[in-house]
mmCIF file of C-alpha atoms in Angstrom:
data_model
loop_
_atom_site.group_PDB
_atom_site.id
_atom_site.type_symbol
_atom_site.label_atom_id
_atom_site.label_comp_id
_atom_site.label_asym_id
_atom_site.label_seq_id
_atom_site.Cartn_x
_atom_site.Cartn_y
_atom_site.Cartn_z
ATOM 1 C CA UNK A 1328 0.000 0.000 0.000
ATOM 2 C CA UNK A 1329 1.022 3.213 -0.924
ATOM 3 C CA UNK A 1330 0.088 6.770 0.244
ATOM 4 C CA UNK A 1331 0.859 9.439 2.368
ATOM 5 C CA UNK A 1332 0.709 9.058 6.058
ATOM 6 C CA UNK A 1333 -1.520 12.255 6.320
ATOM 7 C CA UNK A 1334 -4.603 10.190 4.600
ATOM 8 C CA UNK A 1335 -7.171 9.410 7.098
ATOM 9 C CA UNK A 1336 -8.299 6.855 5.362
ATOM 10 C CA UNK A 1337 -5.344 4.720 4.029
ATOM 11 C CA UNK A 1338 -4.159 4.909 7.422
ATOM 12 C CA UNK A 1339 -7.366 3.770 8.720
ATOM 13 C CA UNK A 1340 -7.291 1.469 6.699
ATOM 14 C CA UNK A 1341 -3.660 0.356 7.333
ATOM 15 C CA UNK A 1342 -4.198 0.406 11.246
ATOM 16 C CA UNK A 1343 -6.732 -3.209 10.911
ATOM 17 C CA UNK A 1344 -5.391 -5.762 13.498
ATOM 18 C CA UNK A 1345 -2.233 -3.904 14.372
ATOM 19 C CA UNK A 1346 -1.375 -3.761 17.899
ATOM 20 C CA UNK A 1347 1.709 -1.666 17.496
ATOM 21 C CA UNK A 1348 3.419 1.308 15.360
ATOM 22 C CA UNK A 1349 6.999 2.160 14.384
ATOM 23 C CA UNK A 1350 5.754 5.439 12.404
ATOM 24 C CA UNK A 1351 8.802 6.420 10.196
ATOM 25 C CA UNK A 1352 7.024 8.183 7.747
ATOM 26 C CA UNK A 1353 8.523 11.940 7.344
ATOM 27 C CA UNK A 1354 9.883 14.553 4.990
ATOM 28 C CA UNK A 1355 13.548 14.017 6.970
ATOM 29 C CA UNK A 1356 15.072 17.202 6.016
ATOM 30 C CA UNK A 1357 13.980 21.126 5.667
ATOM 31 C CA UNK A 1358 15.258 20.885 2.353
ATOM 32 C CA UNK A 1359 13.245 18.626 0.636
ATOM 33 C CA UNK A 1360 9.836 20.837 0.254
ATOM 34 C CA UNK A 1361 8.207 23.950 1.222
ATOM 35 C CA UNK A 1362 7.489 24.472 4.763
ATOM 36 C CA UNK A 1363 3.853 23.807 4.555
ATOM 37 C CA UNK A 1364 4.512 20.512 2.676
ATOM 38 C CA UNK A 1365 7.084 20.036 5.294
ATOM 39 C CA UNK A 1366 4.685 20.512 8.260
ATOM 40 C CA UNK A 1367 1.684 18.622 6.654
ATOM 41 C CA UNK A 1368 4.117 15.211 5.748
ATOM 42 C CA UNK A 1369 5.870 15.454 9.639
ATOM 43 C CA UNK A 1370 3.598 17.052 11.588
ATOM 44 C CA UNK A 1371 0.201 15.992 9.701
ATOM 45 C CA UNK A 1372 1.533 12.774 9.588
ATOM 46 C CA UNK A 1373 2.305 12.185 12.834
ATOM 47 C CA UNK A 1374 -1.161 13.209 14.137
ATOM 48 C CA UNK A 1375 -3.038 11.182 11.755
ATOM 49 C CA UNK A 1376 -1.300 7.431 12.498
ATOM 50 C CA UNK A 1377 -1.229 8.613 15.951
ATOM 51 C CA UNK A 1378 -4.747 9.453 16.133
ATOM 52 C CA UNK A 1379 -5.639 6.217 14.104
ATOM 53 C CA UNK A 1380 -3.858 4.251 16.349
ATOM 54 C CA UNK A 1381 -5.606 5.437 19.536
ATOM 55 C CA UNK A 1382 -9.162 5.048 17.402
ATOM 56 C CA UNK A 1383 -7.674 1.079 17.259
ATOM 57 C CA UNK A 1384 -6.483 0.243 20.273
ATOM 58 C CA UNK A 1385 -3.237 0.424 19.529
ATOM 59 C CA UNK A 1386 -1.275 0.609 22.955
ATOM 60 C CA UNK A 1387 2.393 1.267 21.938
ATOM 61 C CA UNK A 1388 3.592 3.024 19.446
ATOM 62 C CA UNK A 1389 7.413 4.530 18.617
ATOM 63 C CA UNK A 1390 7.821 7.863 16.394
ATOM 64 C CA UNK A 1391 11.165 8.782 14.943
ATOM 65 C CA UNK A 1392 12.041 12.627 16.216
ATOM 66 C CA UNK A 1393 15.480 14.065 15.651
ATOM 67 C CA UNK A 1394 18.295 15.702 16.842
ATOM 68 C CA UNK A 1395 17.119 18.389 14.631
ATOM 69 C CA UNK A 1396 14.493 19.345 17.467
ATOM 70 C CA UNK A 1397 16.580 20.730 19.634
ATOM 71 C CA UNK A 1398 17.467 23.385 16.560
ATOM 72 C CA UNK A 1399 21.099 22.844 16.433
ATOM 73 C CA UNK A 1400 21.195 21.724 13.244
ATOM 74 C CA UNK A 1401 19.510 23.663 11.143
ATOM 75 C CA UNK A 1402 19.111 26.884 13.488
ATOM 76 C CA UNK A 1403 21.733 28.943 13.862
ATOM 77 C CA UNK A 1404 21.412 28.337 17.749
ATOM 78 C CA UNK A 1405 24.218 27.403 20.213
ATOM 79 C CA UNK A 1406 24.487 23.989 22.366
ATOM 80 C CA UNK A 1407 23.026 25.095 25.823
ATOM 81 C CA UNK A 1408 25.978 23.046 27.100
ATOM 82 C CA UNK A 1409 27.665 19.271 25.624
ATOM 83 C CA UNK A 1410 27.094 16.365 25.602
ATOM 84 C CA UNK A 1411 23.337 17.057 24.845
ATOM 85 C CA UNK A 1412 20.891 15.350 27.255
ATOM 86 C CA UNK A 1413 17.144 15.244 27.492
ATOM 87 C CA UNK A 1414 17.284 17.976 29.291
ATOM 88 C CA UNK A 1415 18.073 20.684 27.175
ATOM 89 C CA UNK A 1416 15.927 23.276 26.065
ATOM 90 C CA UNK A 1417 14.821 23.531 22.239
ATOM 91 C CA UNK A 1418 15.748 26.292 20.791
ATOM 92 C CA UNK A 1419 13.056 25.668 17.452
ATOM 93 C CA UNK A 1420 13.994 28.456 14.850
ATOM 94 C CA UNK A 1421 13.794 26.357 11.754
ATOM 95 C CA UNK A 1422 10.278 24.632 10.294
ATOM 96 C CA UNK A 1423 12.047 21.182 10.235
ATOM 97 C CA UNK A 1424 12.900 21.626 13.817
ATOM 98 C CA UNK A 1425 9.326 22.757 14.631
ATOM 99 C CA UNK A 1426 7.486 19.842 13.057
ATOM 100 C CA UNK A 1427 9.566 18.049 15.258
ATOM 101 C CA UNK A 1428 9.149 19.349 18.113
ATOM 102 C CA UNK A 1429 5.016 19.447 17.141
ATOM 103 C CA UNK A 1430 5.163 15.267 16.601
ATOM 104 C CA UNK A 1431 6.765 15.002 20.266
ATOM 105 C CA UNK A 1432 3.768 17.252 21.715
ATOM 106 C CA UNK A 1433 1.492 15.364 19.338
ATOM 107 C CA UNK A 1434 2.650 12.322 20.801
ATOM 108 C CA UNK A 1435 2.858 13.424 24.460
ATOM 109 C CA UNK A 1436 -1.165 14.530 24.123
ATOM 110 C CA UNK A 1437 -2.534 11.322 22.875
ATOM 111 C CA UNK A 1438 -0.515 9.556 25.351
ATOM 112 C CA UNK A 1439 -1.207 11.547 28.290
ATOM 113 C CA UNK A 1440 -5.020 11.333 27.343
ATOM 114 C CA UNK A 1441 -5.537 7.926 26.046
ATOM 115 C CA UNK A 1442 -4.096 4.282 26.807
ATOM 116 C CA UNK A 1443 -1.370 4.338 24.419
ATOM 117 C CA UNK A 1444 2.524 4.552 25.229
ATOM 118 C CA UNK A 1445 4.568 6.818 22.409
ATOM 119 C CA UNK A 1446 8.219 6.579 22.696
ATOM 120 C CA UNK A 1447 10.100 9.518 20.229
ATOM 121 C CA UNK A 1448 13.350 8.558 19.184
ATOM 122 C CA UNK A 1449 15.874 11.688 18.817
ATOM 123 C CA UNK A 1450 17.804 10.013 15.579
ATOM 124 C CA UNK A 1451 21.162 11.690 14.439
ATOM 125 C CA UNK A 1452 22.471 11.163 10.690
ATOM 126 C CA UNK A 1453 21.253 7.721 10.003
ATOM 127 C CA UNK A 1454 22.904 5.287 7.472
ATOM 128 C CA UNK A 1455 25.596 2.319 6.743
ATOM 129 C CA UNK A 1456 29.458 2.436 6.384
ATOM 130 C CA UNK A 1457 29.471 2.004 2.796
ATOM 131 C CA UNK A 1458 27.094 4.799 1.966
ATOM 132 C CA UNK A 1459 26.215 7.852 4.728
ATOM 133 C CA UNK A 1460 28.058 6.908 7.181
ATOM 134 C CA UNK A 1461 31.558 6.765 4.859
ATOM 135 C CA UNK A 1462 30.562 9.908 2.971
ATOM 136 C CA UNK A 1463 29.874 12.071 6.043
ATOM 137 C CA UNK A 1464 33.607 11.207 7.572
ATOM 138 C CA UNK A 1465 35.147 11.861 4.432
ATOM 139 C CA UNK A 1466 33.420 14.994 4.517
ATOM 140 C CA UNK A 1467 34.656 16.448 8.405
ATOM 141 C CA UNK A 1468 38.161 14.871 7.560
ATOM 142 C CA UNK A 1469 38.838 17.440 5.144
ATOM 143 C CA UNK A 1470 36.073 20.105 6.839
ATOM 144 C CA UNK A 1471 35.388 19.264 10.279
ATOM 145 C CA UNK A 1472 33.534 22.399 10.895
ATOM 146 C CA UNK A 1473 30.809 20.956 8.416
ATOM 147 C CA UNK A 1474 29.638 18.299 11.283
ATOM 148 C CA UNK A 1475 29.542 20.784 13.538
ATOM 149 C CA UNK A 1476 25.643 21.553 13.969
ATOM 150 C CA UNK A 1477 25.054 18.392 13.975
ATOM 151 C CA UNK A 1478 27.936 17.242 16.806
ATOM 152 C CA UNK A 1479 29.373 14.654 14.662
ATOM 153 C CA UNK A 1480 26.883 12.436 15.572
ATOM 154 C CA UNK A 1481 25.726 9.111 13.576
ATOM 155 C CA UNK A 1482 23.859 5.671 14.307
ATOM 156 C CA UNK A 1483 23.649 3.096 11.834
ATOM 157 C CA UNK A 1484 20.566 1.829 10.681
ATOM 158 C CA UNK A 1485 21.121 -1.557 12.259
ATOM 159 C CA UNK A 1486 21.043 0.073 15.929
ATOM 160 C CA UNK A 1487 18.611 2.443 14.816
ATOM 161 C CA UNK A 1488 15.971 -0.368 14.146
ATOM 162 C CA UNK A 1489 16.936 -1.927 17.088
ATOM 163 C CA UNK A 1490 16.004 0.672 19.281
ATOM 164 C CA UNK A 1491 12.942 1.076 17.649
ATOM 165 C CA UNK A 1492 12.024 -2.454 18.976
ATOM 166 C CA UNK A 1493 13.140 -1.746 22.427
ATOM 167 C CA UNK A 1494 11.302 1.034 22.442
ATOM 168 C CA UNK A 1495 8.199 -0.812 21.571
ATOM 169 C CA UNK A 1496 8.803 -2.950 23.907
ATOM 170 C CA UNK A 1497 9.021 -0.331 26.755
ATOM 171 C CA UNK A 1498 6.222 2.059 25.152
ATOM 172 C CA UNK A 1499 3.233 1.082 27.437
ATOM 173 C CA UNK A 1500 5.337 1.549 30.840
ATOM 174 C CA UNK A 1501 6.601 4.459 29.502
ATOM 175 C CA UNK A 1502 3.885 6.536 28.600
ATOM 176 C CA UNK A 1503 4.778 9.367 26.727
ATOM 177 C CA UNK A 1504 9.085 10.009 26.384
ATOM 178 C CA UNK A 1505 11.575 10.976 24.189
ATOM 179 C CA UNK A 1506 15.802 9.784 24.171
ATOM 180 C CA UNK A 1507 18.087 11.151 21.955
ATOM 181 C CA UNK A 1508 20.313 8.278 20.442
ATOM 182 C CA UNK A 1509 23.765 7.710 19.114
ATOM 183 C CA UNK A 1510 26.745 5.669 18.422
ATOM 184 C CA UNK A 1511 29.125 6.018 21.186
ATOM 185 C CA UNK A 1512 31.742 8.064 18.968
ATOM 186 C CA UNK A 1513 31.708 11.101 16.646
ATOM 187 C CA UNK A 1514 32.117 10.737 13.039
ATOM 188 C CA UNK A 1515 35.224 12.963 12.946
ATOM 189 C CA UNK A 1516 38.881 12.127 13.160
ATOM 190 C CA UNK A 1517 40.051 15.510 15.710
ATOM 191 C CA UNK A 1518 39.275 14.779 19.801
ATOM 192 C CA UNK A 1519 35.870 15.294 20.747
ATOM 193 C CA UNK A 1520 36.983 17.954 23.343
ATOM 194 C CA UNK A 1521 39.161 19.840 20.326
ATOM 195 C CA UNK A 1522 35.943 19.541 18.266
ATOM 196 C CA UNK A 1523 34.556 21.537 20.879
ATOM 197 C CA UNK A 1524 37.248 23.990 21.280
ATOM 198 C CA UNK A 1525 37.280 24.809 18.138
ATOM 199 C CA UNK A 1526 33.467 24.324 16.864
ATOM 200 C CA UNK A 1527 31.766 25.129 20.117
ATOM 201 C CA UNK A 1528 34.182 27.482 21.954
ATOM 202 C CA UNK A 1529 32.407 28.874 25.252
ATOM 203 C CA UNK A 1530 30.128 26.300 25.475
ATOM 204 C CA UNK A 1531 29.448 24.208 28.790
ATOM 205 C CA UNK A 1532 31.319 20.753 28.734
ATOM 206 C CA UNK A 1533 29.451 18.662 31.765
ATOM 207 C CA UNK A 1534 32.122 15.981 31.829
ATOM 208 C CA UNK A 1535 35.830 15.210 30.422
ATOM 209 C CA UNK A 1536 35.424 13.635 27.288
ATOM 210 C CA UNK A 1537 36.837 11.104 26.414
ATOM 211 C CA UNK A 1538 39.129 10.281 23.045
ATOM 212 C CA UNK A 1539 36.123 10.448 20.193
ATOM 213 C CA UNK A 1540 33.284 10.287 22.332
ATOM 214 C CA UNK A 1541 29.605 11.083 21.319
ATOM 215 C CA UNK A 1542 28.685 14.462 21.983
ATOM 216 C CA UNK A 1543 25.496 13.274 22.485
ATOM 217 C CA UNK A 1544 24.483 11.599 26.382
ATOM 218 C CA UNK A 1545 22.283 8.352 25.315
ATOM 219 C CA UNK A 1546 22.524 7.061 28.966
ATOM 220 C CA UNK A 1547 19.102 7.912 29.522
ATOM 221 C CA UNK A 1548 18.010 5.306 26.803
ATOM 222 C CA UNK A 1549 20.597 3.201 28.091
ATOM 223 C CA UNK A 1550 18.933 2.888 31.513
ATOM 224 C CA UNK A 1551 15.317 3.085 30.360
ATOM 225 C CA UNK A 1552 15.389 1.094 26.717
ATOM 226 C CA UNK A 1553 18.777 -1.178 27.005
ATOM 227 C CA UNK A 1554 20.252 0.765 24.080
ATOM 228 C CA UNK A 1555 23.715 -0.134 23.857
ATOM 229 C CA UNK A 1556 24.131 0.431 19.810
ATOM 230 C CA UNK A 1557 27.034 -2.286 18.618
ATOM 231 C CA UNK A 1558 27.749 -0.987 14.884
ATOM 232 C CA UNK A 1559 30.723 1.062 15.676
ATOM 233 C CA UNK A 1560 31.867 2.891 12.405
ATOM 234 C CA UNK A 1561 35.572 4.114 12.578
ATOM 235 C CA UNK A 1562 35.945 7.557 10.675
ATOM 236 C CA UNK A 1563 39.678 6.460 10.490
ATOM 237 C CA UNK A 1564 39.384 3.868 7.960
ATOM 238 C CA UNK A 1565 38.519 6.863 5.388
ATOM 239 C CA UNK A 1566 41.508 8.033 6.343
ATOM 240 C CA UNK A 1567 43.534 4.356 5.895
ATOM 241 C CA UNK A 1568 41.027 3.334 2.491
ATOM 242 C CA UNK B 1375 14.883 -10.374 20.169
ATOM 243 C CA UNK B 1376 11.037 -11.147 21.230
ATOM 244 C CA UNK B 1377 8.392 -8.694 20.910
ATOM 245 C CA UNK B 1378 5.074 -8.420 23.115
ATOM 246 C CA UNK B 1379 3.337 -7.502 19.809
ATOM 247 C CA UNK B 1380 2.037 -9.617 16.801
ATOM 248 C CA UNK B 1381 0.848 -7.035 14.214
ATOM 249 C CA UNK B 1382 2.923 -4.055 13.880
ATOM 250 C CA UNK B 1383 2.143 -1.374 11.167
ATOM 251 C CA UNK B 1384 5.538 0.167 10.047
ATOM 252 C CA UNK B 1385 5.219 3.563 8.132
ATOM 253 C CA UNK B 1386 7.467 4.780 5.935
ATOM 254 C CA UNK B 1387 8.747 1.128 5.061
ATOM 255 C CA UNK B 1388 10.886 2.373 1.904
ATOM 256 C CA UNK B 1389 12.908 4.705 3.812
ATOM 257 C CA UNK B 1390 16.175 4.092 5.080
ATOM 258 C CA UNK B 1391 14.893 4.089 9.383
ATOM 259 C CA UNK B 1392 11.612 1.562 7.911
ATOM 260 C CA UNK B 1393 13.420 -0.576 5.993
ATOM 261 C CA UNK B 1394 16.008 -1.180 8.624
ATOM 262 C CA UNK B 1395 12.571 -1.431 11.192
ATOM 263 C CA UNK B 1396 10.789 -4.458 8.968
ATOM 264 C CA UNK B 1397 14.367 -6.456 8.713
ATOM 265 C CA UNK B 1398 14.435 -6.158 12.567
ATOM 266 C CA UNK B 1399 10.483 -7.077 12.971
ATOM 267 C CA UNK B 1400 10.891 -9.887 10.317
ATOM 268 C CA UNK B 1401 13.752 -11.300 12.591
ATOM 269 C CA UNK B 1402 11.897 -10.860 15.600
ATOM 270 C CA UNK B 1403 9.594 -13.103 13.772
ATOM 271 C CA UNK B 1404 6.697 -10.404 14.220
ATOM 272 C CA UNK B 1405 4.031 -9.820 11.480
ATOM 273 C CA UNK B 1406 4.593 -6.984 9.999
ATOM 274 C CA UNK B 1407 2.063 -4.642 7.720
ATOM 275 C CA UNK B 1408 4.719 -2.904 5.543
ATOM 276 C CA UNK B 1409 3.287 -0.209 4.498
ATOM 277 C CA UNK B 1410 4.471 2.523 2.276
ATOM 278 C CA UNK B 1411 2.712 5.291 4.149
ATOM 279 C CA UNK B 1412 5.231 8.144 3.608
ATOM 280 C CA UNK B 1413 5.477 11.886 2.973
ATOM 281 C CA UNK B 1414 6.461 12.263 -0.746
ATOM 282 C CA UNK B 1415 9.733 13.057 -1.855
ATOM 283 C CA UNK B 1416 11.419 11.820 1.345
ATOM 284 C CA UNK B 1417 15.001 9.900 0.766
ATOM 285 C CA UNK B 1418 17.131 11.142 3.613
ATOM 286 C CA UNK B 1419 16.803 10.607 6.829
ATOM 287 C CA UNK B 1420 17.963 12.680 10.094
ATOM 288 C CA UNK B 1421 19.059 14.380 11.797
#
């Protein structure tokens, strides 16, 4: 079946006999439309299959949000402070961010008000070595101030999907939340604390960091999910291929 | 992994995140309905 996920009726439809939802349907980058066709494909989205799924009975469903919410990436908006945690405070000055940040609230309504658990996954750069993942290193090795907005950060799709299931899994005792999620290192080459020297001078650093570290905390899904993602990608072997 | 769930609708299952979702599901041994429910013109995604 094909359509978009803002059709009442082909998601109707779709929602039969299911007793869960990994929604995935969006328009994943501000780039890729106008910002009304941008809010109606996220946003629109996002309310519909929810909606549909409370109408069915659905009890646990799992929405993929961004790191984009917090407005880092495509806002010209500093970190609060690094490594980002759930509890930072989103700075939405871009329409992708926005539709973002209108799925979680989306999501955080229907849950609070009917007996459904919605889990919102804050993905960074998704993809695979050979592809995404490979081009994006090669990209910060010889400009590392182009990762900068987005912290470097990466998951392959592999983890990704897992912690979709997990999150499933946990949706119902949850309720409504939200984790950001990441592989455990950056996708650039330099230090992780002289990333931030030089990309994100006079910003708070909570913690030493560590050699290549993530510059995004995922302990939070770590306690409450299991996350723990095991594709590792090393930005080095662009450097060594 | 086992999943509580039987029936699990997966939007977006062309994308890069859904397609990576249904090979999970399908290995969970979970029925999946795969559906193609996306926003148009949508190839990359995240962050």
């Amino acid at each position: 079946m094909i359509g978009p996920a803002y059709d009442v009726a082909a998601v109707d439809e779709a929602m039969d006999g299911v007793d869960a939802v990994v929604h995935c349907a969006a328009m994943a980058s501000p780039t890729l439309g106008t910002a009304p066709e941008l809010f109606r494909a996220n946003s629109m989205s996002t309310f519909v299959v929810l909606e549909s799924a409370v109408r069915h009975d659905v009890r646990a469903a799992v929405i993929a949000s961004s790191l984009s919410v917090t407005g880092l990436p495509w806002g010209d908006v500093p970190a609060p402070w690094l490594p980002l945690d759930e509890r930072v405070p989103l700075q939405v000055r871009d329409v992708y961010a926005h539709s973002k940040q209108v799925d979680e609230a989306t999501a955080a309504y229907l849950a609070a008000a009917h007996e459904i658990g919605v889990v919102a996954l804050r993905y960074p750069l998704l993809g695979v070595p050979e592809r995404e993942l490979g081009r994006d290193a090669a990209a910060f090795l010889t400009d590392p101030g182009a990762g900068a907005r987005s912290l470097w950060a990466y998951l392959d799709t592999r983890d990704a999907a897992t912690a979709a299931l997990l999150a499933l899994e946990h949706a119902e005792r949850l309720g409504f939340e939200r984790f950001f999620l990441s592989a455990p290192n950056t996708l650039a080459t330099l230090p992780s604390q002289e990333l931030v020297d030089r990309f994100h001078a006079g910003v708070p650093v909570l913690r030493r960091l560590r050699d290549h570290e993530a510059l995004v905390d995922t302990s939070w899904a770590a306690e409450l999910l299991g996350f723990a993602p095991e594709h590792v990608f090393d930005p080095f072997t662009v450097v060594s291929g | 992994m086992g999943l509580r769930y039987e029936r699990v609708l997966v939007t977006g299952a062309a994308g890069r995140l859904g397609s990576a979702v249904l090979t999970a599901l399908h290995r969970a041994e979970v029925e999946v309905v795969a559906l193609d429910l996306r926003a148009p013109g949508a190839p990359r995604p995240g962050p």
